[in-house]
Coordinates of C-alpha atoms in Angstrom, one line a residue:
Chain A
X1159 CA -90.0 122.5 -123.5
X1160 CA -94.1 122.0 -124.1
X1161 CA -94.7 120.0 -127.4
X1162 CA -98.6 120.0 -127.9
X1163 CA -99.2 116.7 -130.5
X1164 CA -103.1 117.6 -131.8
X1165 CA -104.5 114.4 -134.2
X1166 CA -108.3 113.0 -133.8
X1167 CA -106.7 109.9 -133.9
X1168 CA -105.5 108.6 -130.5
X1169 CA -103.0 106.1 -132.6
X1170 CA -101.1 108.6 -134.3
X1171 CA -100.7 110.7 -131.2
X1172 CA -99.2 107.8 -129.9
X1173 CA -96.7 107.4 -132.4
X1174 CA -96.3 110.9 -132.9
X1175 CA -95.1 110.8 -128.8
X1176 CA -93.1 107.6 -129.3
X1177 CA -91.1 109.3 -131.8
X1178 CA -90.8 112.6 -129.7
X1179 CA -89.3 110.5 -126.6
X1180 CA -86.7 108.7 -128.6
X1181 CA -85.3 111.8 -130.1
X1182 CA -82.3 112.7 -127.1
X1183 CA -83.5 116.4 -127.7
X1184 CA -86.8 116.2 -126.6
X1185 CA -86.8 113.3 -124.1
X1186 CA -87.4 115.9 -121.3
X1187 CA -90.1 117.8 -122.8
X1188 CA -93.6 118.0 -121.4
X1189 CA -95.9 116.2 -124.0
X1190 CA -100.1 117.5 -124.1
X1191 CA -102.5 116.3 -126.4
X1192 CA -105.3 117.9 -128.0
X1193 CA -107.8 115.8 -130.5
X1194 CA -109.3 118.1 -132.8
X1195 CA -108.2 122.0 -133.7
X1196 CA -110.6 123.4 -131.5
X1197 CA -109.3 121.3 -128.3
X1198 CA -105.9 122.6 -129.1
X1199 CA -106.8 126.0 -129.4
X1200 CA -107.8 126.1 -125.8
X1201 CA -104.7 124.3 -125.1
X1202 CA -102.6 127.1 -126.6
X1203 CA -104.2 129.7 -124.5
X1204 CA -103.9 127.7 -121.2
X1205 CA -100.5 126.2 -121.6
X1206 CA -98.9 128.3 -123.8
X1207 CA -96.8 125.6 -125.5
X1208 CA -93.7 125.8 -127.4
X1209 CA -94.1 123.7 -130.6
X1210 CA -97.5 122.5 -131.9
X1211 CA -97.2 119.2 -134.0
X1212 CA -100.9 119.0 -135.7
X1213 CA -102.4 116.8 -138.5
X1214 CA -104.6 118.3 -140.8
X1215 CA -107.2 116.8 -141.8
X1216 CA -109.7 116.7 -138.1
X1217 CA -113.3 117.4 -137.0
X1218 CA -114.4 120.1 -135.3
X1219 CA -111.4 122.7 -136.2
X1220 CA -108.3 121.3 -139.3
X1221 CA -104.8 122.4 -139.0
X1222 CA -104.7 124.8 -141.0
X1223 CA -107.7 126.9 -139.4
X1224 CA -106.1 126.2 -136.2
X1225 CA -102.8 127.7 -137.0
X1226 CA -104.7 130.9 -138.6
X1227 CA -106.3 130.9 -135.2
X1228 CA -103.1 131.1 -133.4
X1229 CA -102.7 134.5 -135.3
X1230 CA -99.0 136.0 -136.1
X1231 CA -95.5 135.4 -135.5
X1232 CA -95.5 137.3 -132.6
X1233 CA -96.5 135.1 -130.1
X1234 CA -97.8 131.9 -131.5
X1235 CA -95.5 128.7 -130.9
X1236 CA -93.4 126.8 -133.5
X1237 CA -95.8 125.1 -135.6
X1238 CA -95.7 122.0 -138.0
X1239 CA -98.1 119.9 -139.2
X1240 CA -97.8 115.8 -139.6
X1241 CA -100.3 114.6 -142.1
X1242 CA -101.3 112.1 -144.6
X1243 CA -102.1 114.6 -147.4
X1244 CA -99.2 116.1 -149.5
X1245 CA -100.0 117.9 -152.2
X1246 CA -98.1 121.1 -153.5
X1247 CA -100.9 123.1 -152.9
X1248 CA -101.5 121.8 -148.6
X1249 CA -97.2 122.8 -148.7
X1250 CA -98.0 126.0 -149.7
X1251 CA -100.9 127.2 -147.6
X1252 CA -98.8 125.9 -144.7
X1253 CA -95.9 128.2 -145.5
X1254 CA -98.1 131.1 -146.6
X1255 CA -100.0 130.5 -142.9
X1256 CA -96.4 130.5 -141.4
X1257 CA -96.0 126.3 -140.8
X1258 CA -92.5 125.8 -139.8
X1259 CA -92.4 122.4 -141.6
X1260 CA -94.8 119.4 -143.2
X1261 CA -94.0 115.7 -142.5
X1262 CA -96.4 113.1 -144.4
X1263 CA -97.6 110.3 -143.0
X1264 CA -95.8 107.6 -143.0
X1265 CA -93.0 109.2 -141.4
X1266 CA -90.1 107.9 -139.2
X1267 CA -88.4 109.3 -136.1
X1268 CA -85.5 110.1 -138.0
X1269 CA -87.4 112.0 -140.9
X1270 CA -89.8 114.1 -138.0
X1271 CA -86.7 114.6 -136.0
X1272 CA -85.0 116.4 -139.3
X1273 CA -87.9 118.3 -139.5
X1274 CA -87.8 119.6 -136.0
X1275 CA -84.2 120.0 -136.2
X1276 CA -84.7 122.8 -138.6
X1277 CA -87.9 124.4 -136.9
X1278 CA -86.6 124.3 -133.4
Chain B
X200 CA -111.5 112.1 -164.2
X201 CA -107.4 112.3 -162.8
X202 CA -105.0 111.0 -165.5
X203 CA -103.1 110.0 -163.0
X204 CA -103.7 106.6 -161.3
X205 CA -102.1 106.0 -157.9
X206 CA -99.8 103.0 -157.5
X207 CA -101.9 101.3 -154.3
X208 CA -98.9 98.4 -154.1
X209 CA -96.5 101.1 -153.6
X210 CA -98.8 103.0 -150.9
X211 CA -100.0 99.9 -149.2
X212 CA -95.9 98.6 -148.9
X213 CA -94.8 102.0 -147.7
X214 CA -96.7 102.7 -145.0
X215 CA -97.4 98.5 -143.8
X216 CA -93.5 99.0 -143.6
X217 CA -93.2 102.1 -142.0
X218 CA -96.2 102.1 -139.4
X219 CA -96.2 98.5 -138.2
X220 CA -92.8 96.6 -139.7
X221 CA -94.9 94.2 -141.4
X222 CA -94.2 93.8 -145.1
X223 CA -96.6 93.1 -147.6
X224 CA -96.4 90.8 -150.3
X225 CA -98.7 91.1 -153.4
X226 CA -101.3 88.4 -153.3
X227 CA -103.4 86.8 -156.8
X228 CA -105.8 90.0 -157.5
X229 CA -108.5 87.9 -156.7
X230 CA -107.7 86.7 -153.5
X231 CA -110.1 88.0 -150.4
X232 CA -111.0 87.1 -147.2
X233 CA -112.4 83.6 -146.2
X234 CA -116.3 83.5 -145.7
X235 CA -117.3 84.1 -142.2
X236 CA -114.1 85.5 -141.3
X237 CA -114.5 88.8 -139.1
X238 CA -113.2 91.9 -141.4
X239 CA -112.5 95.3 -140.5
X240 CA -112.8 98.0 -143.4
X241 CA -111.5 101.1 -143.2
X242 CA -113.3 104.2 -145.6
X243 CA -112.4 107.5 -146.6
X244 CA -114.4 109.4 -149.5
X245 CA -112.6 111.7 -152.1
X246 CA -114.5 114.9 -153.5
X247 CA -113.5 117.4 -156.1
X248 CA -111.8 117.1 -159.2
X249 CA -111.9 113.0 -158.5
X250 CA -114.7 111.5 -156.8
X251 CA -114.4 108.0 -155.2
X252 CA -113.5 106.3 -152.2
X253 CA -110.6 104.4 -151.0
X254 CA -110.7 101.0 -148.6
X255 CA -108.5 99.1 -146.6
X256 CA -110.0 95.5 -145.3
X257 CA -108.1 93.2 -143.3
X258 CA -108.9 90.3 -141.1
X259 CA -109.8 91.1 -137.6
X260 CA -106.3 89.1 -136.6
X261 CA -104.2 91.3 -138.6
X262 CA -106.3 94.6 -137.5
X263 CA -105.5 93.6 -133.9
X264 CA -101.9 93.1 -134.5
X265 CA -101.5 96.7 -136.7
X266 CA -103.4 98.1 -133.9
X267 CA -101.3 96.6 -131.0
X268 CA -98.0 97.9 -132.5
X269 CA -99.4 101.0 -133.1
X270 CA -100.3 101.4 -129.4
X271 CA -97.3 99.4 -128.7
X272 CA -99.2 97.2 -126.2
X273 CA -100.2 93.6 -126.1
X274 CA -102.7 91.8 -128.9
X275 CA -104.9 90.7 -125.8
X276 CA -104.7 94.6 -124.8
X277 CA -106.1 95.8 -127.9
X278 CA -110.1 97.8 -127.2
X279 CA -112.3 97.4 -130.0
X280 CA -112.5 101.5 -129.9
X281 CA -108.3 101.5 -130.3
X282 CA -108.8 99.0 -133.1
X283 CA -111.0 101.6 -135.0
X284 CA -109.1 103.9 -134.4
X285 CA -106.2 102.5 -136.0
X286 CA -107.9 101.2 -139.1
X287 CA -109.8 104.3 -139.3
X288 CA -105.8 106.2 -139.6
X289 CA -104.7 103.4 -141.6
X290 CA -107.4 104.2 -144.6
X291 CA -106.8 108.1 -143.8
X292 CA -102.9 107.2 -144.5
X293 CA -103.6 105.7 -147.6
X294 CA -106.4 108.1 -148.8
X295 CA -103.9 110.8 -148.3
X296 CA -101.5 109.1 -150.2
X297 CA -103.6 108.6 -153.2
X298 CA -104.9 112.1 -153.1
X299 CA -101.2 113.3 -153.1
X300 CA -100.8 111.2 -156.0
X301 CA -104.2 112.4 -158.1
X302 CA -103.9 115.3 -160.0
X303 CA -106.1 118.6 -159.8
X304 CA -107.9 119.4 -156.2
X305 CA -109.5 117.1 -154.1
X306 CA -110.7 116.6 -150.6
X307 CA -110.5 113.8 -147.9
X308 CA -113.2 112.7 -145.9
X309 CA -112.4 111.9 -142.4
X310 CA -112.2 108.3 -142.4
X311 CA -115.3 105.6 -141.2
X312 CA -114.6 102.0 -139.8
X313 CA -116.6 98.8 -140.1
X314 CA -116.5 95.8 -138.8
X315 CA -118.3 92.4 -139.6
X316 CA -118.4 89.1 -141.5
X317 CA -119.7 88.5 -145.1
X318 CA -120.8 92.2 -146.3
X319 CA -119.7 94.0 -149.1
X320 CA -118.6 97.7 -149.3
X321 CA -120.2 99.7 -152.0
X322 CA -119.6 103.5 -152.9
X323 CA -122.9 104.6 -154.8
X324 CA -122.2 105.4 -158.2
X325 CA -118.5 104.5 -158.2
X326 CA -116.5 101.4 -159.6
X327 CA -113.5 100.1 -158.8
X328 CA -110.5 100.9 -161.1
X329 CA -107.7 99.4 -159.1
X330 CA -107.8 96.6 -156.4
X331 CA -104.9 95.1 -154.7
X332 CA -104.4 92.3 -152.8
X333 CA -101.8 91.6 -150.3
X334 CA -100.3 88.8 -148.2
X335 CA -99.6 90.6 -144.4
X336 CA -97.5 88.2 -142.5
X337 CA -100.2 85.1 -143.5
X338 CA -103.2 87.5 -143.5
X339 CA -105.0 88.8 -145.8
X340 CA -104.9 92.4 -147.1
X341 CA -107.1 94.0 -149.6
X342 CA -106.7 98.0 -151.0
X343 CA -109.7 99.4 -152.9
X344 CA -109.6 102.6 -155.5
X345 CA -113.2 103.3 -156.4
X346 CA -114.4 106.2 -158.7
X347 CA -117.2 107.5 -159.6
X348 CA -117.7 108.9 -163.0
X349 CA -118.9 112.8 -164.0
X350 CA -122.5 112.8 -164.8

């Protein structure tokens, strides 16, 4: 599996990672980084991956513009965002836009990994 | 104005707990860093129905160690550029939080990190309506909401 982790900060992709590799079901999966929507875009197209895990809030390109980007269900990859923000109104555009699931920062491996459990 | 004010002790606990294991004990409201000490402050601006700012200072000690756990390297490993980074995510966190918290719609700035000894942070036109401070393992922590009234 090809998990891309897309968050302007270089921390959080870190953790966002750590928590990936300590999770049995994804310890084998190939892990790219992006830092801004835009970067992650062009990621999409060249490596096609299978499950995008993006913050929201970023320069350049936010989630949210980035998964409209990626277009319909057809074939854009699993999608979920990991972000600080949390309103009712950020959980609703991300399921209108099609986001398989919305962790808020802080978050623990357990609670991402219940989120992924029920994406992928 | 929101008529709901965030709960900055609950935020600040939360994610201190979560991000780095280190919890944080509330401090006298007045305490603050020592003079001369080197302080890193993290910023990140709130528009739209509420207007303000929120900040997150802490000693350059504790910045280091938040920043070494989040990297999960050494203290002596930490960059000055990973360092912002960190406190830069740190005030995003905890803007986001208290955004979730306000009501009506609102916008988050991306954050802005500063680093120095004996300045103050001001946010034109705002005042501060809740300041905590915290003890983090024997340094000091210091959470800022500011707002700035509707003309």
């Amino acid at each position: 599996m090809k998990i891309l982790v897309v968050d302007d900060s270089k921390a959080m992709r870190a953790i966002v990672k750590r928590s990936l590799a300590s999770l049995e079901r994804f310890s084998g999966a190939e892990i790219l980084e992006a830092a801004d929507g835009r970067q992650a875009l062009e990621t999409c197209e060249q490596e096609a991956p299978d499950l995008v895990i993006s913050d929201w809030n970023m320069p350049e390109m936010s989630g949210i513009e980035l998964l409209q980007a990626l277009g319909g269900e057809g074939g854009r990859p699993t999608f979920g965002f990991v972000t600080s923000e949390s309103t009712p109104e950020m959980h609703e555009r991300a399921r209108a836009s099609g986001a398989a699931f919305l962790v808020s920062k802080p978050f623990t491996p357990e609670s991402l990994g219940g989120a992924l459990d029920g994406a992928v | 104005m929101q008529t709901t004010v965030p709960d900055l002790s609950t935020i600040t606990n939360e994610i201190w707990t979560a991000m780095f294991g280190i919890g944080v004990e509330p401090a006298d409201d007045g305490a603050d860093h020592a003079r001369g000490e080197r302080v890193v402050t993290g910023v990140v601006q709130l528009t739209g129905d509420a207007e303000g700012a929120v900040t997150v200072q802490c000693s350059d000690r504790l910045a280091r160690r938040a920043t070494a756990t989040m990297f999960a390297v050494d203290v002596t490993e930490v960059s000055d550029e990973d360092l912002s980074d960190c406190i830069g995510e740190l005030a995003n966190m905890t803007g986001g939080n208290v955004k979730s918290a306000l009501d009506g719609h609102n916008e988050l700035s991306l954050p802005s990190v500063t680093v120095g000894r004996d300045y103050e942070v001001t946010v034109r036109g705002s005042r501060v309506v809740q300041r905590r401070a915290f003890d983090a393992a024997g340094d000091t922590l210091v959470v800022t909401l500011l707002t700035r009234d509707r003309a």
